[in-house]
């Protein structure tokens, strides 16, 4: 993600920590559950998907 956004890995880590704090979670799994519970888990920008990959949501 950092390479796509031209940001350092530390900047990405700091931003993720800020997002986790705002959501009141402590890790990625909890954040995924938070997004699912709040209906904000339906979008992933195509440029973040490797070429030829498809995401199927149930």
PDB file of N, CA and C in Angstrom, residues 24-54:
ATOM      1  N   UNK A  24     -11.878   2.492  17.802  1.00  0.00           N
ATOM      2  CA  UNK A  24     -11.922   1.827  19.095  1.00  0.00           C
ATOM      3  C   UNK A  24     -11.525   0.363  19.031  1.00  0.00           C
ATOM      4  N   UNK A  25     -10.611   0.036  18.128  1.00  0.00           N
ATOM      5  CA  UNK A  25     -10.136  -1.339  17.977  1.00  0.00           C
ATOM      6  C   UNK A  25      -8.622  -1.371  18.162  1.00  0.00           C
ATOM      7  N   UNK A  26      -8.060  -2.590  18.242  1.00  0.00           N
ATOM      8  CA  UNK A  26      -6.631  -2.724  18.500  1.00  0.00           C
ATOM      9  C   UNK A  26      -5.855  -3.463  17.417  1.00  0.00           C
ATOM     10  N   UNK A  27      -6.552  -4.075  16.463  1.00  0.00           N
ATOM     11  CA  UNK A  27      -5.830  -4.813  15.427  1.00  0.00           C
ATOM     12  C   UNK A  27      -6.675  -4.922  14.166  1.00  0.00           C
ATOM     13  N   UNK A  28      -6.070  -5.488  13.148  1.00  0.00           N
ATOM     14  CA  UNK A  28      -6.719  -5.582  11.842  1.00  0.00           C
ATOM     15  C   UNK A  28      -8.005  -6.402  11.886  1.00  0.00           C
ATOM     16  N   UNK A  29      -7.980  -7.539  12.567  1.00  0.00           N
ATOM     17  CA  UNK A  29      -9.160  -8.401  12.646  1.00  0.00           C
ATOM     18  C   UNK A  29     -10.333  -7.662  13.286  1.00  0.00           C
ATOM     19  N   UNK A  30     -10.064  -6.941  14.374  1.00  0.00           N
ATOM     20  CA  UNK A  30     -11.119  -6.165  15.026  1.00  0.00           C
ATOM     21  C   UNK A  30     -11.629  -5.059  14.102  1.00  0.00           C
ATOM     22  N   UNK A  31     -10.720  -4.452  13.330  1.00  0.00           N
ATOM     23  CA  UNK A  31     -11.141  -3.402  12.414  1.00  0.00           C
ATOM     24  C   UNK A  31     -12.004  -3.967  11.285  1.00  0.00           C
ATOM     25  N   UNK A  32     -11.651  -5.132  10.799  1.00  0.00           N
ATOM     26  CA  UNK A  32     -12.478  -5.788   9.780  1.00  0.00           C
ATOM     27  C   UNK A  32     -13.878  -6.041  10.326  1.00  0.00           C
ATOM     28  N   UNK A  33     -13.957  -6.543  11.540  1.00  0.00           N
ATOM     29  CA  UNK A  33     -15.262  -6.776  12.169  1.00  0.00           C
ATOM     30  C   UNK A  33     -16.016  -5.469  12.367  1.00  0.00           C
ATOM     31  N   UNK A  34     -15.327  -4.423  12.783  1.00  0.00           N
ATOM     32  CA  UNK A  34     -15.941  -3.104  12.956  1.00  0.00           C
ATOM     33  C   UNK A  34     -16.552  -2.625  11.634  1.00  0.00           C
ATOM     34  N   UNK A  35     -15.785  -2.736  10.562  1.00  0.00           N
ATOM     35  CA  UNK A  35     -16.278  -2.305   9.248  1.00  0.00           C
ATOM     36  C   UNK A  35     -17.487  -3.123   8.821  1.00  0.00           C
ATOM     37  N   UNK A  36     -17.424  -4.422   9.022  1.00  0.00           N
ATOM     38  CA  UNK A  36     -18.547  -5.290   8.663  1.00  0.00           C
ATOM     39  C   UNK A  36     -19.787  -4.928   9.478  1.00  0.00           C
ATOM     40  N   UNK A  37     -19.626  -4.767  10.781  1.00  0.00           N
ATOM     41  CA  UNK A  37     -20.752  -4.442  11.664  1.00  0.00           C
ATOM     42  C   UNK A  37     -21.383  -3.099  11.330  1.00  0.00           C
ATOM     43  N   UNK A  38     -20.587  -2.174  10.799  1.00  0.00           N
ATOM     44  CA  UNK A  38     -21.081  -0.830  10.498  1.00  0.00           C
ATOM     45  C   UNK A  38     -21.382  -0.617   9.013  1.00  0.00           C
ATOM     46  N   UNK A  39     -21.310  -1.700   8.225  1.00  0.00           N
ATOM     47  CA  UNK A  39     -21.676  -1.630   6.813  1.00  0.00           C
ATOM     48  C   UNK A  39     -20.752  -0.781   5.962  1.00  0.00           C
ATOM     49  N   UNK A  40     -19.483  -0.691   6.355  1.00  0.00           N
ATOM     50  CA  UNK A  40     -18.547   0.112   5.570  1.00  0.00           C
ATOM     51  C   UNK A  40     -17.437  -0.766   4.982  1.00  0.00           C
ATOM     52  N   UNK A  41     -17.790  -1.973   4.608  1.00  0.00           N
ATOM     53  CA  UNK A  41     -16.803  -2.941   4.123  1.00  0.00           C
ATOM     54  C   UNK A  41     -17.023  -3.328   2.662  1.00  0.00           C
ATOM     55  N   UNK A  42     -17.643  -2.484   1.894  1.00  0.00           N
ATOM     56  CA  UNK A  42     -18.021  -2.868   0.534  1.00  0.00           C
ATOM     57  C   UNK A  42     -17.154  -2.307  -0.575  1.00  0.00           C
ATOM     58  N   UNK A  43     -16.120  -1.526  -0.258  1.00  0.00           N
ATOM     59  CA  UNK A  43     -15.354  -0.897  -1.330  1.00  0.00           C
ATOM     60  C   UNK A  43     -13.866  -1.109  -1.146  1.00  0.00           C
ATOM     61  N   UNK A  44     -13.221  -1.497  -2.217  1.00  0.00           N
ATOM     62  CA  UNK A  44     -11.767  -1.583  -2.280  1.00  0.00           C
ATOM     63  C   UNK A  44     -11.359  -1.010  -3.629  1.00  0.00           C
ATOM     64  N   UNK A  45     -10.570   0.067  -3.621  1.00  0.00           N
ATOM     65  CA  UNK A  45     -10.173   0.665  -4.909  1.00  0.00           C
ATOM     66  C   UNK A  45      -9.477  -0.370  -5.798  1.00  0.00           C
ATOM     67  N   UNK A  46      -9.870  -0.438  -7.057  1.00  0.00           N
ATOM     68  CA  UNK A  46      -9.304  -1.427  -7.974  1.00  0.00           C
ATOM     69  C   UNK A  46      -7.779  -1.374  -8.053  1.00  0.00           C
ATOM     70  N   UNK A  47      -7.184  -0.189  -7.890  1.00  0.00           N
ATOM     71  CA  UNK A  47      -5.729  -0.095  -8.010  1.00  0.00           C
ATOM     72  C   UNK A  47      -4.990  -0.797  -6.871  1.00  0.00           C
ATOM     73  N   UNK A  48      -5.700  -1.180  -5.802  1.00  0.00           N
ATOM     74  CA  UNK A  48      -5.085  -1.923  -4.714  1.00  0.00           C
ATOM     75  C   UNK A  48      -5.208  -3.435  -4.891  1.00  0.00           C
ATOM     76  N   UNK A  49      -5.864  -3.874  -5.948  1.00  0.00           N
ATOM     77  CA  UNK A  49      -5.980  -5.298  -6.236  1.00  0.00           C
ATOM     78  C   UNK A  49      -4.927  -5.693  -7.260  1.00  0.00           C
ATOM     79  N   UNK A  50      -4.210  -6.782  -7.017  1.00  0.00           N
ATOM     80  CA  UNK A  50      -3.255  -7.250  -8.025  1.00  0.00           C
ATOM     81  C   UNK A  50      -3.984  -7.579  -9.325  1.00  0.00           C
ATOM     82  N   UNK A  51      -3.335  -7.365 -10.418  1.00  0.00           N
ATOM     83  CA  UNK A  51      -3.925  -7.634 -11.725  1.00  0.00           C
ATOM     84  C   UNK A  51      -4.410  -9.079 -11.816  1.00  0.00           C
ATOM     85  N   UNK A  52      -5.627  -9.242 -12.328  1.00  0.00           N
ATOM     86  CA  UNK A  52      -6.171 -10.589 -12.512  1.00  0.00           C
ATOM     87  C   UNK A  52      -6.876 -11.153 -11.281  1.00  0.00           C
ATOM     88  N   UNK A  53      -6.946 -10.400 -10.185  1.00  0.00           N
ATOM     89  CA  UNK A  53      -7.603 -10.879  -8.974  1.00  0.00           C
ATOM     90  C   UNK A  53      -9.029 -10.332  -8.909  1.00  0.00           C
ATOM     91  N   UNK A  54      -9.903 -11.130  -8.353  1.00  0.00           N
ATOM     92  CA  UNK A  54     -11.288 -10.737  -8.160  1.00  0.00           C
ATOM     93  C   UNK A  54     -11.662 -10.964  -6.713  1.00  0.00           C
TER      94      UNK A  54
END
